[in-house]
């Protein structure tokens, strides 16, 4: 049995099946928490995480331009939307374990690992909640093609923990805060209560993930005497392809420690 956190993380990353990956993720998170509570934390250690995590045979991964678009007003459109969310959640599980395993050469306080283990555990729950919704609606994760580009941000920032924090939690997960209320509305109007509840859980917990990103980004900037705002702008321009898209959820972004002068200058609607 692996006995460092980095090895546990790598075990999740190299497990392909979604339900198996998330079960392992949940078990490993519990093991980490238990070791912390006992005052005898697992060593962080080091590992060789794969450049790309293992993925199930289905869904087929397509270039985003080739993923068919469906109108969210139809039952098939709502299934497609949930399928896309499930795919995002599965990638998010891996992203949170990856930041743990990938950057072990950067010494970080224990709280850094506590936060990302908790986030990975929550993503595992999100994946399963959304898969349960798909199954209730007669579908399943893997039934439709999915976006192949989801891991690109991780690969692009595999050598740069500043870039990883800037792009993954502070740009991509923050974007989730912008779009989730609209998705909740779609399912509320359609009377799909199970999906409304799943998305509300996701929405509430994602604020925390963005906040962890902002917290540890600022921490590292402080350690290296970098000015966080221009550093963030430079990193996003370097690693993120395209402008940020308003409307922004200013309230939830603020709650997560992302002030407007971080993201507005990167948007495509700036004056
Ligand atoms: Fe999530
Ligand atoms: Fe998240």
Short mmCIF file of C-alpha atoms and ligand atoms in Angstrom, two decimals:
data_model
loop_
_atom_site.label_atom_id
_atom_site.label_comp_id
_atom_site.label_asym_id
_atom_site.label_seq_id
_atom_site.Cartn_x
_atom_site.Cartn_y
_atom_site.Cartn_z
CA UNK A 1 0.00 0.00 0.00
CA UNK A 2 1.44 3.43 -0.91
CA UNK A 3 2.39 5.39 2.16
CA UNK A 4 3.04 8.90 0.97
CA UNK A 5 0.46 11.45 -0.09
CA UNK A 6 2.17 11.91 -3.47
CA UNK A 7 1.89 8.17 -4.15
CA UNK A 8 -1.77 8.11 -3.13
CA UNK A 9 -2.39 11.03 -5.50
CA UNK A 10 -0.64 9.20 -8.33
CA UNK A 11 -2.73 6.11 -7.69
CA UNK A 12 -5.88 8.18 -8.29
CA UNK A 13 -4.38 9.72 -11.44
CA UNK A 14 -3.54 6.32 -12.92
CA UNK A 15 -7.01 4.83 -12.27
CA UNK A 16 -9.14 5.08 -15.43
CA UNK A 17 -12.74 4.28 -14.50
CA UNK A 18 -14.65 7.27 -13.11
CA UNK A 19 -16.50 5.50 -10.30
CA UNK A 20 -13.31 3.61 -9.31
CA UNK A 21 -11.19 6.77 -9.48
CA UNK A 22 -13.59 8.72 -7.28
CA UNK A 23 -13.97 5.86 -4.78
CA UNK A 24 -10.18 5.74 -4.43
CA UNK A 25 -10.03 9.51 -4.19
CA UNK A 26 -12.56 9.47 -1.36
CA UNK A 27 -10.75 6.67 0.49
CA UNK A 28 -7.37 8.39 0.16
CA UNK A 29 -8.79 11.70 1.35
CA UNK A 30 -10.19 9.93 4.42
CA UNK A 31 -6.80 8.34 5.06
CA UNK A 32 -5.07 11.73 4.85
CA UNK A 33 -7.59 13.34 7.22
CA UNK A 34 -7.27 10.49 9.69
CA UNK A 35 -3.47 10.76 9.72
CA UNK A 36 -3.74 14.52 10.26
CA UNK A 37 -6.27 14.12 13.08
CA UNK A 38 -4.00 11.59 14.78
CA UNK A 39 -1.14 14.10 14.65
CA UNK A 40 0.87 11.70 12.50
CA UNK A 41 0.40 12.97 8.95
CA UNK A 42 1.38 10.78 6.03
CA UNK A 43 4.64 12.04 4.55
CA UNK A 44 4.17 14.09 1.38
CA UNK A 45 6.96 12.20 -0.37
CA UNK A 46 7.38 12.40 -4.09
CA UNK A 47 6.06 10.46 -7.07
CA UNK A 48 6.02 10.44 -10.85
CA UNK A 49 2.49 11.46 -11.78
CA UNK A 50 1.61 10.75 -15.43
CA UNK A 51 1.59 13.77 -17.75
CA UNK A 52 -2.04 12.84 -18.49
CA UNK A 53 -4.32 10.95 -16.12
CA UNK A 54 -5.78 7.57 -17.05
CA UNK A 55 -9.19 7.86 -18.72
CA UNK A 56 -11.96 5.32 -19.35
CA UNK A 57 -12.49 4.05 -22.92
CA UNK A 58 -15.73 6.00 -23.09
CA UNK A 59 -16.45 8.86 -23.50
CA UNK A 60 -14.75 9.40 -26.80
CA UNK A 61 -12.67 12.58 -26.50
CA UNK A 62 -13.14 15.02 -29.35
CA UNK A 63 -11.74 18.38 -30.30
CA UNK A 64 -14.09 20.95 -28.70
CA UNK A 65 -15.14 22.13 -32.19
CA UNK A 66 -16.38 18.62 -32.99
CA UNK A 67 -18.43 18.09 -29.81
CA UNK A 68 -22.06 18.42 -31.00
CA UNK A 69 -23.98 21.30 -29.43
CA UNK A 70 -27.49 20.60 -28.22
CA UNK A 71 -30.14 23.04 -27.12
CA UNK A 72 -30.47 22.93 -23.32
CA UNK A 73 -34.27 23.32 -23.64
CA UNK A 74 -34.72 19.68 -24.67
CA UNK A 75 -34.33 16.54 -22.52
CA UNK A 76 -31.43 15.45 -24.75
CA UNK A 77 -29.88 18.89 -24.35
CA UNK A 78 -30.12 18.65 -20.57
CA UNK A 79 -28.47 15.21 -20.64
CA UNK A 80 -25.67 16.65 -22.81
CA UNK A 81 -25.19 19.50 -20.33
CA UNK A 82 -24.96 17.10 -17.37
CA UNK A 83 -22.60 14.90 -19.34
CA UNK A 84 -20.31 17.88 -19.92
CA UNK A 85 -20.44 18.72 -16.21
CA UNK A 86 -19.58 15.11 -15.26
CA UNK A 87 -16.56 15.32 -17.56
CA UNK A 88 -15.45 18.57 -15.94
CA UNK A 89 -15.82 17.07 -12.46
CA UNK A 90 -13.78 13.99 -13.37
CA UNK A 91 -11.00 16.21 -14.71
CA UNK A 92 -11.24 18.31 -11.57
CA UNK A 93 -10.63 15.25 -9.37
CA UNK A 94 -7.41 14.66 -11.27
CA UNK A 95 -6.43 18.33 -11.30
CA UNK A 96 -6.56 18.54 -7.51
CA UNK A 97 -4.57 15.33 -6.99
CA UNK A 98 -2.16 16.43 -9.70
CA UNK A 99 -1.23 19.67 -7.94
CA UNK A 100 -0.41 17.57 -4.87
CA UNK A 101 1.78 15.05 -6.72
CA UNK A 102 3.30 17.36 -9.35
CA UNK A 103 4.93 20.04 -7.21
CA UNK A 104 6.41 18.15 -4.26
CA UNK A 105 9.74 19.91 -4.86
CA UNK A 106 8.10 23.15 -3.68
CA UNK A 107 7.90 22.98 0.12
CA UNK A 108 4.40 23.96 1.21
CA UNK A 109 2.63 24.16 4.57
CA UNK A 110 0.37 21.26 5.57
CA UNK A 111 -2.68 23.43 4.96
CA UNK A 112 -1.91 23.39 1.23
CA UNK A 113 -2.33 19.60 1.17
CA UNK A 114 -5.38 19.70 3.44
CA UNK A 115 -7.08 22.11 1.04
CA UNK A 116 -6.39 20.18 -2.17
CA UNK A 117 -7.23 16.82 -0.64
CA UNK A 118 -10.56 18.29 0.51
CA UNK A 119 -11.16 19.79 -2.95
CA UNK A 120 -10.35 16.45 -4.64
CA UNK A 121 -12.72 14.65 -2.31
CA UNK A 122 -15.48 17.16 -3.08
CA UNK A 123 -14.91 16.80 -6.83
CA UNK A 124 -15.27 13.05 -6.42
CA UNK A 125 -18.65 13.60 -4.79
CA UNK A 126 -19.62 16.04 -7.57
CA UNK A 127 -18.78 13.49 -10.27
CA UNK A 128 -20.89 10.84 -8.59
CA UNK A 129 -23.83 13.19 -7.97
CA UNK A 130 -23.88 14.18 -11.65
CA UNK A 131 -23.45 10.56 -12.80
CA UNK A 132 -26.41 9.61 -10.59
CA UNK A 133 -28.49 12.33 -12.31
CA UNK A 134 -27.47 11.04 -15.75
CA UNK A 135 -28.45 7.52 -14.76
CA UNK A 136 -31.83 8.66 -13.43
CA UNK A 137 -32.40 10.29 -16.84
CA UNK A 138 -31.56 7.01 -18.60
CA UNK A 139 -28.03 7.96 -19.66
CA UNK A 140 -24.56 7.57 -18.16
CA UNK A 141 -21.09 9.10 -18.23
CA UNK A 142 -19.49 7.80 -21.43
CA UNK A 143 -22.71 7.80 -23.46
CA UNK A 144 -21.75 11.00 -25.33
CA UNK A 145 -18.47 12.38 -26.65
CA UNK A 146 -16.59 14.82 -24.42
CA UNK A 147 -14.14 17.66 -24.66
CA UNK A 148 -10.53 16.55 -25.31
CA UNK A 149 -8.92 19.84 -24.31
CA UNK A 150 -9.73 19.69 -20.60
CA UNK A 151 -6.27 18.61 -19.48
CA UNK A 152 -4.42 21.16 -21.58
CA UNK A 153 -4.12 23.72 -18.78
CA UNK A 154 -2.52 21.09 -16.56
CA UNK A 155 0.03 20.11 -19.19
CA UNK A 156 0.83 23.72 -20.01
CA UNK A 157 1.50 24.49 -16.35
CA UNK A 158 3.17 21.20 -15.35
CA UNK A 159 6.44 23.02 -14.60
CA UNK A 160 5.03 26.13 -12.93
CA UNK A 161 3.04 26.05 -9.73
CA UNK A 162 2.28 29.80 -10.03
CA UNK A 163 0.84 29.19 -13.49
CA UNK A 164 -1.13 26.17 -12.28
CA UNK A 165 -2.76 28.11 -9.45
CA UNK A 166 -3.47 31.11 -11.67
CA UNK A 167 -5.05 29.14 -14.52
CA UNK A 168 -6.79 26.19 -12.88
CA UNK A 169 -8.55 27.40 -9.73
CA UNK A 170 -8.40 31.16 -10.36
CA UNK A 171 -9.51 31.12 -14.02
CA UNK A 172 -11.17 27.79 -14.89
CA UNK A 173 -12.88 27.04 -11.58
CA UNK A 174 -13.83 30.71 -11.19
CA UNK A 175 -15.55 30.43 -14.58
CA UNK A 176 -17.65 27.66 -13.05
CA UNK A 177 -18.96 30.18 -10.53
CA UNK A 178 -20.07 32.41 -13.44
CA UNK A 179 -22.00 29.74 -15.34
CA UNK A 180 -23.45 27.44 -12.68
CA UNK A 181 -26.41 29.65 -11.63
CA UNK A 182 -27.65 29.63 -15.25
CA UNK A 183 -27.41 25.84 -15.34
CA UNK A 184 -29.32 25.55 -12.06
CA UNK A 185 -32.09 27.66 -13.64
CA UNK A 186 -32.31 25.36 -16.66
CA UNK A 187 -32.90 22.31 -14.45
CA UNK A 188 -35.22 24.16 -12.08
CA UNK A 189 -37.43 25.24 -15.00
CA UNK A 190 -37.46 21.66 -16.26
CA UNK A 191 -38.37 20.37 -12.78
CA UNK A 192 -35.29 18.12 -12.54
CA UNK A 193 -34.85 18.45 -8.77
CA UNK A 194 -32.03 15.91 -8.48
CA UNK A 195 -29.90 17.93 -10.89
CA UNK A 196 -30.79 21.21 -9.16
CA UNK A 197 -29.60 19.78 -5.84
CA UNK A 198 -26.40 18.35 -7.33
CA UNK A 199 -25.54 21.66 -9.00
CA UNK A 200 -26.31 23.63 -5.84
CA UNK A 201 -23.85 21.44 -3.91
CA UNK A 202 -21.26 21.96 -6.63
CA UNK A 203 -21.85 25.71 -6.70
CA UNK A 204 -21.45 26.06 -2.92
CA UNK A 205 -18.27 23.98 -2.75
CA UNK A 206 -16.55 25.43 -5.80
CA UNK A 207 -16.29 28.82 -4.06
CA UNK A 208 -13.91 27.09 -1.66
CA UNK A 209 -11.73 25.71 -4.46
CA UNK A 210 -11.31 29.15 -6.03
CA UNK A 211 -10.52 30.50 -2.57
CA UNK A 212 -7.81 27.86 -2.04
CA UNK A 213 -6.29 28.88 -5.37
CA UNK A 214 -6.26 32.55 -4.45
CA UNK A 215 -4.94 31.85 -0.94
CA UNK A 216 -1.97 29.73 -2.08
CA UNK A 217 -1.23 31.98 -5.04
CA UNK A 218 -0.96 34.96 -2.69
CA UNK A 219 1.07 32.89 -0.25
CA UNK A 220 3.63 31.98 -2.92
CA UNK A 221 3.76 35.56 -4.22
CA UNK A 222 4.53 36.68 -0.69
CA UNK A 223 7.29 34.11 -0.34
CA UNK A 224 8.90 35.31 -3.58
CA UNK A 225 8.13 39.03 -3.07
CA UNK A 226 6.05 39.19 -6.23
CA UNK A 227 3.17 41.61 -6.65
CA UNK A 228 0.15 39.26 -6.99
CA UNK A 229 -2.00 41.22 -9.44
CA UNK A 230 0.51 41.86 -12.27
CA UNK A 231 1.98 38.39 -11.69
CA UNK A 232 -1.48 36.87 -12.15
CA UNK A 233 -2.09 38.90 -15.31
CA UNK A 234 1.24 37.84 -16.83
CA UNK A 235 0.68 34.17 -16.03
CA UNK A 236 -2.86 34.06 -17.41
CA UNK A 237 -1.76 35.82 -20.61
CA UNK A 238 1.09 33.34 -20.94
CA UNK A 239 -0.73 30.09 -20.18
CA UNK A 240 -4.41 30.69 -20.90
CA UNK A 241 -5.52 30.78 -24.49
CA UNK A 242 -8.15 33.44 -25.01
CA UNK A 243 -9.79 36.24 -23.08
CA UNK A 244 -11.96 35.78 -19.99
CA UNK A 245 -15.65 36.02 -20.75
CA UNK A 246 -18.04 38.25 -18.86
CA UNK A 247 -20.55 38.34 -17.28
CA UNK A 248 -18.58 37.51 -14.15
CA UNK A 249 -20.12 36.39 -10.88
CA UNK A 250 -18.54 39.30 -9.03
CA UNK A 251 -20.12 38.42 -5.69
CA UNK A 252 -18.96 34.78 -5.55
CA UNK A 253 -15.58 35.71 -7.01
CA UNK A 254 -15.14 38.28 -4.24
CA UNK A 255 -16.17 35.70 -1.65
CA UNK A 256 -13.42 33.46 -3.07
CA UNK A 257 -10.75 36.17 -2.82
CA UNK A 258 -10.76 37.25 -6.46
CA UNK A 259 -11.21 41.02 -6.73
CA UNK A 260 -12.43 42.58 -10.02
CA UNK A 261 -9.05 44.11 -10.87
CA UNK A 262 -7.67 40.56 -11.19
CA UNK A 263 -10.03 39.42 -13.94
CA UNK A 264 -11.55 42.46 -15.66
CA UNK A 265 -8.27 43.51 -17.32
CA UNK A 266 -8.11 40.02 -18.90
CA UNK A 267 -11.64 40.10 -20.29
CA UNK A 268 -12.57 40.65 -23.92
CA UNK A 269 -14.92 43.50 -23.01
CA UNK A 270 -12.52 45.80 -21.26
CA UNK A 271 -12.67 49.42 -22.34
FE1 LIG B 1 -16.61 20.29 -8.79
FE1 LIG B 2 -13.49 22.48 -8.00
#
